[in-house]
Coordinates of C-alpha atoms and ligand atoms in Angstrom, one line a residue:
X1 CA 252.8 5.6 292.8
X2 CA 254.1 9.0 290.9
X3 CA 253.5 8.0 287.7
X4 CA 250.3 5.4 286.5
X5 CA 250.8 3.3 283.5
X6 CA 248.4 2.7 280.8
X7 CA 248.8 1.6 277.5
X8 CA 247.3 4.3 274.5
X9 CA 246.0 4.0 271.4
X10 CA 247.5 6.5 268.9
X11 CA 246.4 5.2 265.8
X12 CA 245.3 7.6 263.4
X13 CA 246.0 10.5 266.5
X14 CA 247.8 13.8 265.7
X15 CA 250.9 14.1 267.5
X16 CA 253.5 17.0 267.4
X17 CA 256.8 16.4 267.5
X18 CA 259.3 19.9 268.3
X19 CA 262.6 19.4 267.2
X20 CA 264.2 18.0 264.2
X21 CA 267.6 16.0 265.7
X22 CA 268.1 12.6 266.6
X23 CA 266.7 12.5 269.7
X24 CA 263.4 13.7 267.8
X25 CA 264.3 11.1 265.6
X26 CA 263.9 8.2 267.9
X27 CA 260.1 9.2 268.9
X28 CA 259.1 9.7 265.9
X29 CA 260.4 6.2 264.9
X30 CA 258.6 4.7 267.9
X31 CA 255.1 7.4 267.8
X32 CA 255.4 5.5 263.1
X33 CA 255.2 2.2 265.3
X34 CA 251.9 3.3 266.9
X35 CA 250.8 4.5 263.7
X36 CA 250.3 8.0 265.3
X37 CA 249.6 11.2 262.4
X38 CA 253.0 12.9 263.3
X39 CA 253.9 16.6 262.7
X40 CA 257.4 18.2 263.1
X41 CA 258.1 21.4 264.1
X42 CA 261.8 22.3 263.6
X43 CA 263.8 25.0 261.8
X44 CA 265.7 22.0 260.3
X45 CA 265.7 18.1 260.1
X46 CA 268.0 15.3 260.4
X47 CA 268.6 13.5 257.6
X48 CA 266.3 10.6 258.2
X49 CA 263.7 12.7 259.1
X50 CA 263.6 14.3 255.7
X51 CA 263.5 11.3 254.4
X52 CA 260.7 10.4 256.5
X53 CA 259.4 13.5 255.3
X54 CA 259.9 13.4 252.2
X55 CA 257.7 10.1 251.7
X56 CA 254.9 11.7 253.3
X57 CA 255.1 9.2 256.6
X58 CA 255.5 12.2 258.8
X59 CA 254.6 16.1 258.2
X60 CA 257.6 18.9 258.5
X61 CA 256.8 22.6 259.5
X62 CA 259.8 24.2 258.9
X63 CA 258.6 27.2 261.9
X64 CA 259.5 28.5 265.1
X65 CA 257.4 26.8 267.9
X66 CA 253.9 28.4 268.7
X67 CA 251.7 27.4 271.3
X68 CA 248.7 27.7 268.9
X69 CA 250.6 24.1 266.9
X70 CA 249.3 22.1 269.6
X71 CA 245.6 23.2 269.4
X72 CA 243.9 19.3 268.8
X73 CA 246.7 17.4 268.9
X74 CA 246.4 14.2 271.7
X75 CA 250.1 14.4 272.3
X76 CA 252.5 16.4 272.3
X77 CA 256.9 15.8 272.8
X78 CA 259.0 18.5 273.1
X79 CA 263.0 17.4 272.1
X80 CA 264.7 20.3 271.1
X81 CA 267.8 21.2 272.5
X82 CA 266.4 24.4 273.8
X83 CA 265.5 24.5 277.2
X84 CA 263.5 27.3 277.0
X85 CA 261.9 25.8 273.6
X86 CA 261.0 22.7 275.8
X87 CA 259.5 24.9 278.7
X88 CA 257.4 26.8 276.1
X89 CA 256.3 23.2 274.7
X90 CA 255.6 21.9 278.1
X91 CA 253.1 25.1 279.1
X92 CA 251.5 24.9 276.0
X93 CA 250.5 21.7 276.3
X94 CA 249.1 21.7 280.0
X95 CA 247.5 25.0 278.8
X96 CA 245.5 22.7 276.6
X97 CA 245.4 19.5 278.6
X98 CA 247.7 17.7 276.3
X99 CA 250.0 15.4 277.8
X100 CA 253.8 16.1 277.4
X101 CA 256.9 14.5 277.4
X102 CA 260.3 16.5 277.3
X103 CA 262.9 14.0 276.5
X104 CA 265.2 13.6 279.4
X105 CA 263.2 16.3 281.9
X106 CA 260.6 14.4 283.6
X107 CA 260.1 17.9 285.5
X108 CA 258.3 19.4 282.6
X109 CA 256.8 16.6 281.4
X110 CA 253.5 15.5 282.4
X111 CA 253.8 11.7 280.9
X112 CA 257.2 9.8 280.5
X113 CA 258.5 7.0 278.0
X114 CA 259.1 3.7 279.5
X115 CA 261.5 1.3 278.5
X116 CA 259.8 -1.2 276.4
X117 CA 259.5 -4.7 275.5
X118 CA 258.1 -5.0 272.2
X119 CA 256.4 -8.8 271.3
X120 CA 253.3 -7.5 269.9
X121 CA 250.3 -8.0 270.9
X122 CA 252.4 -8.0 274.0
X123 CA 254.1 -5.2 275.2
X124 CA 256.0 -4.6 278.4
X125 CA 256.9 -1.3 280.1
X126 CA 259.3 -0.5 282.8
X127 CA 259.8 2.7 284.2
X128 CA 261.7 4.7 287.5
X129 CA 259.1 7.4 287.5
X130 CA 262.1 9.5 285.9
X131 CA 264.8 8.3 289.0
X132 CA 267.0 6.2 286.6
X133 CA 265.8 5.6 283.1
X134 CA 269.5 3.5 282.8
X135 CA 268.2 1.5 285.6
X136 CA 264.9 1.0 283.9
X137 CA 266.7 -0.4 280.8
X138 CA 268.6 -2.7 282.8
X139 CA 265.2 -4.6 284.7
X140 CA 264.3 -4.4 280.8
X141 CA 266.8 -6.4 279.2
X142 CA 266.7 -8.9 282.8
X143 CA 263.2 -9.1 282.1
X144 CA 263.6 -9.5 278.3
X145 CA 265.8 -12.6 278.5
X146 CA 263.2 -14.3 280.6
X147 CA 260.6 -13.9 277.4
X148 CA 260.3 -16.3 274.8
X149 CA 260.7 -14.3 271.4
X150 CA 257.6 -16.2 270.2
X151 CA 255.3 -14.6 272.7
X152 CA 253.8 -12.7 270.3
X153 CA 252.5 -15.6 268.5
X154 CA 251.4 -17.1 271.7
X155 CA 249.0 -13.8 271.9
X156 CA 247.5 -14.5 268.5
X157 CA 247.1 -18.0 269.0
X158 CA 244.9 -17.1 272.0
X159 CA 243.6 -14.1 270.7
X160 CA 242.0 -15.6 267.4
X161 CA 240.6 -18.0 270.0
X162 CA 238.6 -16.5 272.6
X163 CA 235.4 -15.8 270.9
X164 CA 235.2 -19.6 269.9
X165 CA 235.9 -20.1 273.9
X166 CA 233.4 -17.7 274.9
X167 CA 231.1 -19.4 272.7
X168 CA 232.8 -22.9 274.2
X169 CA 232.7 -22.3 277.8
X170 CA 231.1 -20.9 280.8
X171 CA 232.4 -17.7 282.2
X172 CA 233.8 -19.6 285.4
X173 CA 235.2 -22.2 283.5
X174 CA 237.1 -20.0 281.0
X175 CA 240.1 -18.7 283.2
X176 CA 241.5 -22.3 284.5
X177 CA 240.8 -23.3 280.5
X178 CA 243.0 -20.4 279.6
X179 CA 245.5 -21.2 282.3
X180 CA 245.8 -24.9 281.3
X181 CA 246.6 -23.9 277.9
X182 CA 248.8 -20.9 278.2
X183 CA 250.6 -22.6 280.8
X184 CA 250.8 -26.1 279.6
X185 CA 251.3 -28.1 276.5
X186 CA 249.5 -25.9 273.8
X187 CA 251.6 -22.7 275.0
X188 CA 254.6 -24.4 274.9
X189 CA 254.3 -25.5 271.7
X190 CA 253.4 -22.3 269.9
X191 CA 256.4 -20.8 271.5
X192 CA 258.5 -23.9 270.5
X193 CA 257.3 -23.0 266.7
X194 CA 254.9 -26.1 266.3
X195 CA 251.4 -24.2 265.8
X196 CA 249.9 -27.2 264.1
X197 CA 250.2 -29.5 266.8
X198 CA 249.3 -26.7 269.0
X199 CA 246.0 -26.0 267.1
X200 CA 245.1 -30.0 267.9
X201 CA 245.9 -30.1 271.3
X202 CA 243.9 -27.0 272.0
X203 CA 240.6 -28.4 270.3
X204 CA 240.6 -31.6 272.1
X205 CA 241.0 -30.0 275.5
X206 CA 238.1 -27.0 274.3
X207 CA 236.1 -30.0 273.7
X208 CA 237.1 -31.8 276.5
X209 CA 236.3 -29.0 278.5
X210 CA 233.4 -28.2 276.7
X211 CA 231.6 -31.3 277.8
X212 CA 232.6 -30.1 281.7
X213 CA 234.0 -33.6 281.7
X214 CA 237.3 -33.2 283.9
X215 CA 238.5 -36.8 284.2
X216 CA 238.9 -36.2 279.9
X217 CA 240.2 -32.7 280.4
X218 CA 243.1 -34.2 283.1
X219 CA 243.6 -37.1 280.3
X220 CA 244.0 -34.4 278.1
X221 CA 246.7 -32.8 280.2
X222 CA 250.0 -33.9 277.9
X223 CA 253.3 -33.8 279.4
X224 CA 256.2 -32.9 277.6
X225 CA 260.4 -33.1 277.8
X226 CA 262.4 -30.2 277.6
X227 CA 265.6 -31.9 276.5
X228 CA 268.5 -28.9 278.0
X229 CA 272.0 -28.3 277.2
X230 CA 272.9 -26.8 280.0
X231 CA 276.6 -25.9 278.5
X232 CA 280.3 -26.0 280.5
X233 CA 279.0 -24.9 283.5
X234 CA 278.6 -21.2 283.7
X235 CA 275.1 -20.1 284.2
X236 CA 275.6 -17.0 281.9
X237 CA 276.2 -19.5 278.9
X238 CA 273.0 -20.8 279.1
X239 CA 270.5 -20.0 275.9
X240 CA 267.7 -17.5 276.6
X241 CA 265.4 -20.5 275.6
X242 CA 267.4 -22.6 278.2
X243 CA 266.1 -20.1 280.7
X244 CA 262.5 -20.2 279.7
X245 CA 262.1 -23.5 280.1
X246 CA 263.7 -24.1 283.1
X247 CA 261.3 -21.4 284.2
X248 CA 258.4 -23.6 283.2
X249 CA 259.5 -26.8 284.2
X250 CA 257.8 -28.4 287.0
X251 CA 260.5 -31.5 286.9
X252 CA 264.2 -31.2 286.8
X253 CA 266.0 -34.4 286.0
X254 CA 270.0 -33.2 286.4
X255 CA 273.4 -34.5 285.6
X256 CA 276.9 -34.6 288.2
X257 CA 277.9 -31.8 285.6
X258 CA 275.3 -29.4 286.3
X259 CA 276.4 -26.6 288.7
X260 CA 274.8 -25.6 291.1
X261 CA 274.8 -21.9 289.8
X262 CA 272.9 -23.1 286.7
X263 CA 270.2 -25.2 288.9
X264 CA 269.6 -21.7 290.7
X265 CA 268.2 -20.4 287.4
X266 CA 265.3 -22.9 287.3
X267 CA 261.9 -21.9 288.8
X268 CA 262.0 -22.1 292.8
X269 CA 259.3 -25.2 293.6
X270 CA 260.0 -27.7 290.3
X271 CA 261.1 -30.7 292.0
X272 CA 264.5 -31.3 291.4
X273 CA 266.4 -35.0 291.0
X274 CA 269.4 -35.7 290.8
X275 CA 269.7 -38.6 287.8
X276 CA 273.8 -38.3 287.2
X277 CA 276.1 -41.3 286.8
X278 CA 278.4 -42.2 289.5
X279 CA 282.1 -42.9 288.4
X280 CA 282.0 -46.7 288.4
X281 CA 278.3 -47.1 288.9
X282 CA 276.4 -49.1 286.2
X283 CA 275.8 -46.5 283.7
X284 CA 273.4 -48.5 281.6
X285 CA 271.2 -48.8 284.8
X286 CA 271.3 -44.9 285.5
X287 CA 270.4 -44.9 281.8
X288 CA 267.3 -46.9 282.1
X289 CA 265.9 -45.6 285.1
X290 CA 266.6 -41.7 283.4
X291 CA 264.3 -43.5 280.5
X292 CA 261.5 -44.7 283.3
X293 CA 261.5 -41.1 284.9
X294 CA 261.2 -39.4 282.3
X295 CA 257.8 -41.2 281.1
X296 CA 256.7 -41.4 284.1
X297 CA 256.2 -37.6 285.0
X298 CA 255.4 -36.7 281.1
X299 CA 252.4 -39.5 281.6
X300 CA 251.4 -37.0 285.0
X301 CA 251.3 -34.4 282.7
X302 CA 254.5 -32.5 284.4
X303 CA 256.8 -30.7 282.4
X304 CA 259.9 -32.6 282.7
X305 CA 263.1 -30.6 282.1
X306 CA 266.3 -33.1 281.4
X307 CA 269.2 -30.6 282.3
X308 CA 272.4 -32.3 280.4
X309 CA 276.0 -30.5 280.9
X310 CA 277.4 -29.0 277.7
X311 CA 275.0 -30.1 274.5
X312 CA 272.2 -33.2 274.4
X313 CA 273.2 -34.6 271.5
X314 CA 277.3 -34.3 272.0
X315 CA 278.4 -37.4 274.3
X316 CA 275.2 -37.0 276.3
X317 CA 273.2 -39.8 275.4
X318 CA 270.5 -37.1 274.5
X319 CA 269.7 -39.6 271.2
X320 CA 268.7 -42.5 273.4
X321 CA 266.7 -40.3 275.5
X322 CA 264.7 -39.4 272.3
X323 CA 264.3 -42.7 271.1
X324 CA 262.3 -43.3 274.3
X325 CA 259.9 -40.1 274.1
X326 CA 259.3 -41.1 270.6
X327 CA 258.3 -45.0 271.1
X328 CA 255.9 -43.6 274.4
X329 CA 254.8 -40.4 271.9
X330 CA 256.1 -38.1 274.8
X331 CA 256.3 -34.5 272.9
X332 CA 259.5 -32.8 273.1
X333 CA 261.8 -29.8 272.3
X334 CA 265.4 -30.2 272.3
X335 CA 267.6 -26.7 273.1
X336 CA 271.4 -27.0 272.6
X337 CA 273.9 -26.4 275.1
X338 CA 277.7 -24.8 274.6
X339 CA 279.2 -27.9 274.3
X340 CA 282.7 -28.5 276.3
X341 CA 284.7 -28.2 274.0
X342 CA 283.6 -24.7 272.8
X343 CA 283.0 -23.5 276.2
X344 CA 286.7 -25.0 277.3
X345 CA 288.1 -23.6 274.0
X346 CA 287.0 -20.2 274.1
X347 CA 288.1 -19.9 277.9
X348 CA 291.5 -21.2 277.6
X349 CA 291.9 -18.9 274.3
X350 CA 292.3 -21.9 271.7
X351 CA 290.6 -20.8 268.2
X352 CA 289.4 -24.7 267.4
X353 CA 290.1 -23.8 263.6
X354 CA 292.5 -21.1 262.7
X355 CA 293.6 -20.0 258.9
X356 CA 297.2 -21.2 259.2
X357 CA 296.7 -24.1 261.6
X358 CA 293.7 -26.0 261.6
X359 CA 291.0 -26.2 258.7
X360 CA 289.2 -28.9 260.8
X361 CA 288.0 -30.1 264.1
X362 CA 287.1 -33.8 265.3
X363 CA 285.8 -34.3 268.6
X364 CA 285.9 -38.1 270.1
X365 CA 284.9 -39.8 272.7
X366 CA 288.6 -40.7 275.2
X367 CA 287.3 -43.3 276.9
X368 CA 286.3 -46.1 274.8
X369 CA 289.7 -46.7 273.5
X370 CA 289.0 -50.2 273.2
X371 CA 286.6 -50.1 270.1
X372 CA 288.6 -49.5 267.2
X373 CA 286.2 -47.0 265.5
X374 CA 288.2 -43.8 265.9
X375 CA 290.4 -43.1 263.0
X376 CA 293.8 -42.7 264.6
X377 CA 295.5 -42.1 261.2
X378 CA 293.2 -39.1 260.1
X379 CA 293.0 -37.7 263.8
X380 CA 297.1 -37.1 263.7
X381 CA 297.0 -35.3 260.2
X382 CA 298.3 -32.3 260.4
X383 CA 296.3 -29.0 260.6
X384 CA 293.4 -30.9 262.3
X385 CA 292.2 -30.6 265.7
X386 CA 290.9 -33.1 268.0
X387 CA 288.8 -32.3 271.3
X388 CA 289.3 -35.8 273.7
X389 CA 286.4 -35.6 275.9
X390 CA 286.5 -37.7 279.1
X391 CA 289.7 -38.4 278.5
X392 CA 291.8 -37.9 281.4
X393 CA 291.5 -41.2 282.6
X394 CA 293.2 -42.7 279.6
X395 CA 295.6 -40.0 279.3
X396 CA 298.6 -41.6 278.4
X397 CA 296.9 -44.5 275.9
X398 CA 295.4 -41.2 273.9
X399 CA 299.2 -40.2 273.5
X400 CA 300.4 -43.3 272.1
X401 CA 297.7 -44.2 269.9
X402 CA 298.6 -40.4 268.7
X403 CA 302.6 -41.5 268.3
X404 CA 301.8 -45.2 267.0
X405 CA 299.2 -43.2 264.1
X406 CA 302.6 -40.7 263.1
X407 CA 301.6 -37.5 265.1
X408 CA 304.9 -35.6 266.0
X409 CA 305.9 -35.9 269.3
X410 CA 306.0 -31.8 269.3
X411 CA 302.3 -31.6 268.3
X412 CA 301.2 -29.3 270.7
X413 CA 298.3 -30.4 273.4
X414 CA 296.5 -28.2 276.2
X415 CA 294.2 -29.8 278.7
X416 CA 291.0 -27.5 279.8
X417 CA 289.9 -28.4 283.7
X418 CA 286.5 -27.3 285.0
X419 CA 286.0 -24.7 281.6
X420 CA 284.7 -21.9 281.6
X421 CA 283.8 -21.5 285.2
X422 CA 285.7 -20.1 288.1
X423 CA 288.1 -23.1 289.1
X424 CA 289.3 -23.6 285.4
X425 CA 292.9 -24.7 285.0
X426 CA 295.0 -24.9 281.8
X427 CA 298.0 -26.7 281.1
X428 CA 299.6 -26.5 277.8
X429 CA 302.3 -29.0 276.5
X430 CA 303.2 -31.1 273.5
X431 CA 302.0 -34.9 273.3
X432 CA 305.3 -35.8 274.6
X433 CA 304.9 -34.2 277.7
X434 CA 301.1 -33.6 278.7
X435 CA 301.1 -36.6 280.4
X436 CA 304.2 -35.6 283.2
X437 CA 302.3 -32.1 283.2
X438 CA 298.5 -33.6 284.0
X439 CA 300.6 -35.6 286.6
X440 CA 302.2 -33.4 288.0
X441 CA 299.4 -30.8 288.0
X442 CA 296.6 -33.1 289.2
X443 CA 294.8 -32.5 286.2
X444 CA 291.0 -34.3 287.2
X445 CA 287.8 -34.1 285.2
X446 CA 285.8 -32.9 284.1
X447 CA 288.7 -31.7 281.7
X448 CA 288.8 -32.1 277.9
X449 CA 292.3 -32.8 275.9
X450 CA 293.1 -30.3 272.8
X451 CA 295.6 -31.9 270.6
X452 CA 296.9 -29.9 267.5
X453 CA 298.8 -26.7 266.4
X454 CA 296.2 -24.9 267.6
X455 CA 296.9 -26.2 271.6
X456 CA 299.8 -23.7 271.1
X457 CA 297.8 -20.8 271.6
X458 CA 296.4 -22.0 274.9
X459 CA 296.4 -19.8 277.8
X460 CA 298.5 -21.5 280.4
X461 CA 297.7 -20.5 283.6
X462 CA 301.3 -20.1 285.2
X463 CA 301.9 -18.7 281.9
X464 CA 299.5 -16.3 282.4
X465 CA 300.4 -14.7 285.5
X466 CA 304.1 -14.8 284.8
X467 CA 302.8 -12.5 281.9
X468 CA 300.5 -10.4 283.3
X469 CA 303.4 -9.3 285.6
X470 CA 305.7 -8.7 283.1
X471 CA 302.8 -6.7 281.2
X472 CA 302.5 -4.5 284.7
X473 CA 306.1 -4.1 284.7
X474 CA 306.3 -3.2 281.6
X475 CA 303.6 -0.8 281.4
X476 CA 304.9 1.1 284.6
X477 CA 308.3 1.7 283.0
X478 CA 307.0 3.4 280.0
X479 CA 306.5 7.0 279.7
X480 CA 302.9 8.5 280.5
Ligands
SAH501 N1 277.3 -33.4 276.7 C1 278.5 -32.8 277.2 C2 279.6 -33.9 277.4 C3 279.4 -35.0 278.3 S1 280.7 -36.1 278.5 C4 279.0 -31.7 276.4 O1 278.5 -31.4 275.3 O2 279.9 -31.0 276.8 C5 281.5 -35.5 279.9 C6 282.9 -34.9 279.4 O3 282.7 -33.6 279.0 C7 283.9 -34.7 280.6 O4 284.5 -36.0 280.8 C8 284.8 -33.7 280.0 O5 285.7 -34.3 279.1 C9 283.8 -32.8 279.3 N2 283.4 -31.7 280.1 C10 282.2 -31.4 280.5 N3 282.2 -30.2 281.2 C11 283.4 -29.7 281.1 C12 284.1 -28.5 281.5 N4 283.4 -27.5 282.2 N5 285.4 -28.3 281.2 C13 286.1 -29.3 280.5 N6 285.5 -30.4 280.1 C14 284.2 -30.6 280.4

């Protein structure tokens, strides 16, 4: 280990800062955050470090550089665009035992600046002991989207708790207390937002604890439902929060829809079981026994993530699954998914709603043609767009319910196979011709049907190439 990292206070500390650009700039912003007593050398400032100045949160000395400037200061930074400036910094301060940082020389410095992850209380610091501070700021941001943005709040929850523990609990008792509730249901819901319900689960199990009586404390031990939109398929359009969760889960009920690529992103020993519907399987059954499971493992007191492809509550039966949780008061947070038709959409290059063509978009349900509760009239107006999910099956009945209700047989239609991930196909086409196209294609779902102006604009995918070789063509002809 080159470099050790520790974590310093530098409230109320003198700290000199020599230079006055932007670089300067960004430490001083970051030394205001630690509330450090800041002086500038510089012969001149930035802008925002006059102003800075000017309302007193920092002090300017408008001087050439002298060793004597760091005589009882607890840091010093030397950023100047000198290098010989930054050497004279950098001796100064070892003369005097103050640690130094020159931006961007970890040679002179004696102390670097590590990439940071600021959810205070919590704070997390990466570093490449100077090799690579890019690659440092890349393990940042992975790391980052792993954290739930309400960490913070988890810190103070815990924090404005522990003497009351202390007081609570046995030293040897404390850590698997603080484990249970970091970990389990109290966490989880202070970083899902819900600090009142948090704040009563954690003083039933401190009392449960409290009376070392274990069989209450397990009793104790609520599961809860992480409810998932998984979205189209690709595991990048999964929400941060998506993440987290499937991080924490120790359950993972999943769909047919869920790829395999998205299932890799949930933590390595959660069980996983596969709940999804097969094609003419009795989906009310599947439906029932998804019910049973899931109050079965949030009665262990698992955390039970339901992995749904696209968004929960569009065509997912995510409602039902609700109803359920409520009637057993089973706790649970919901986190929407990219549904299909916005995942399809944006891959296949169809704006949904566009200025000239399309002031509104419907989608329905293609399969349950038989119930007469889609508007067929308003779904064929013009300059509205309707997304047919599941529809490939009924293909050609969408079509003429579309011609029966007065849609032009030149309305334009695209069909969107598998996307969003690596096997999507497009065809485009009017509602006159889809159908021969989907035929002759092999058009299969999972695929959704866009009918309206706005299918014009669809990407086709012979289209596409034909295109991108003209484009090449093109561009090799013209003059450099
Ligand atoms: N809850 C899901 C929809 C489930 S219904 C969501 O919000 O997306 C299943 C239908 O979704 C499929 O029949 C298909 O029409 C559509 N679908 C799901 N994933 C798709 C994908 N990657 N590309 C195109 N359509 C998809």
């Amino acid at each position: 280990m080159d470099y050790l990292p520790i974590f310093i206070q530098l409230r109320g500390e003198p700290v000199v800062v020599a230079g006055g650009g932007e670089v300067a700039l960004r430490k001083v912003e970051l030394l205001l955050r630690a509330g450090a007593r800041i002086t500038v050398i510089a012969p001149e400032l930035h802008e925002d470090l006059r102003a800075l100045a000017e309302q007193n949160a920092i002090r300017f000395l408008s001087l050439p550089f002298q060793p004597h400037h760091l005589d009882g200061v607890s840091l010093a930074i030397a950023a100047t665009d000198s290098r010989e400036v930054n050497a004279a910094v950098a001796s100064a301060a070892r003369a005097r035992r103050v640690p130094v940082n020159v931006v961007d020389d970890a040679e002179l410095s004696s102390f670097i600046f590590p990439a940071i992850i600021d959810r205070s209380p919590v704070m997390v610091a990466v570093g490449s002991s100077g090799c690579s501070p890019v690659l440092a700021r890349r393990v940042r941001q992975q790391i980052e989207t792993l954290l739930p943005a309400r960490l913070g709040a988890l810190a103070r929850f815990v924090g404005d708790r522990r003497k009351n523990v202390q007081k609570s609990l046995a030293p040897e008792q404390r850590r698997s207390f603080w484990e249970r509730v970091i970990g389990g249901f109290v966490g989880s819901r202070v970083l899902a937002g819900d600090e009142r319900n948090a704040d009563r689960a954690f003083e039933s199990e401190l009392a449960a604890a409290h009376n070392a009586d274990t069989a209450a404390a397990d009793g104790t031990r609520l599961g809860e439902v992480y409810l998932i939109g998984a979205g189209p398929g690709d595991p990048d359009l999964l929400t941060l929060r998506a993440v987290q969760l499937l991080q924490q889960a120790d359950v993972i009920l999943y769909d047919r829809l869920i790829s395999d690529a998205v299932l890799d992103r949930a933590r390595r020993d959660a069980q996983r079981i596969f709940v999804g519907k097969e094609t003419g399987g009795d989906h009310q059954k599947t439906q029932t026994r998804i019910h049973e499971l899931l109050v079965h493992y949030a009665r262990r007191g698992l955390r039970v993530a339901r992995l749904k492809g696209g968004d929960p509550f569009i065509f997912g039966r995510g409602g039902e699954e609700i109803e359920v949780l409520a009637e057993h008061g089973i706790p649970y947070v919901v986190v929407p998914g990219i549904t299909a038709a916005l995942g399809a959409a944006a891959s296949a290059g169809i704006p949904l709603t566009h200025r000239r063509l399309a002031q509104s978009v419907t989608f329905a349900a293609g399969h349950a043609l038989d119930d007469e509760s889609l508007d067929w009239r308003s779904l064929s107006q013009p300059h509205h767009t309707v997304v047919f999910y599941m529809g490939v099956a009924q293909l050609p009945r969408i079509v003429a319910k579309l011609l029966e209700s007065g849609a032009s047989p030149h309305l334009p239609a695209a069909l969107v196979e598998r996307g969003s991930l690596a096997e999507q196909r497009v065809a485009r086409g009017s509602i006159s011709t889809i159908v021969d196209i989907a035929r002759d294609r092999n058009i299969a779902p999972p695929a959704v049907l866009i009918v309206g102006e706005v299918a014009s604009l669809a990407r086709d995918d012979e289209e596409l190439i034909a295109t991108a070789d003209q484009a090449r063509q093109s561009a090799a002809q013209e003059p450099v």
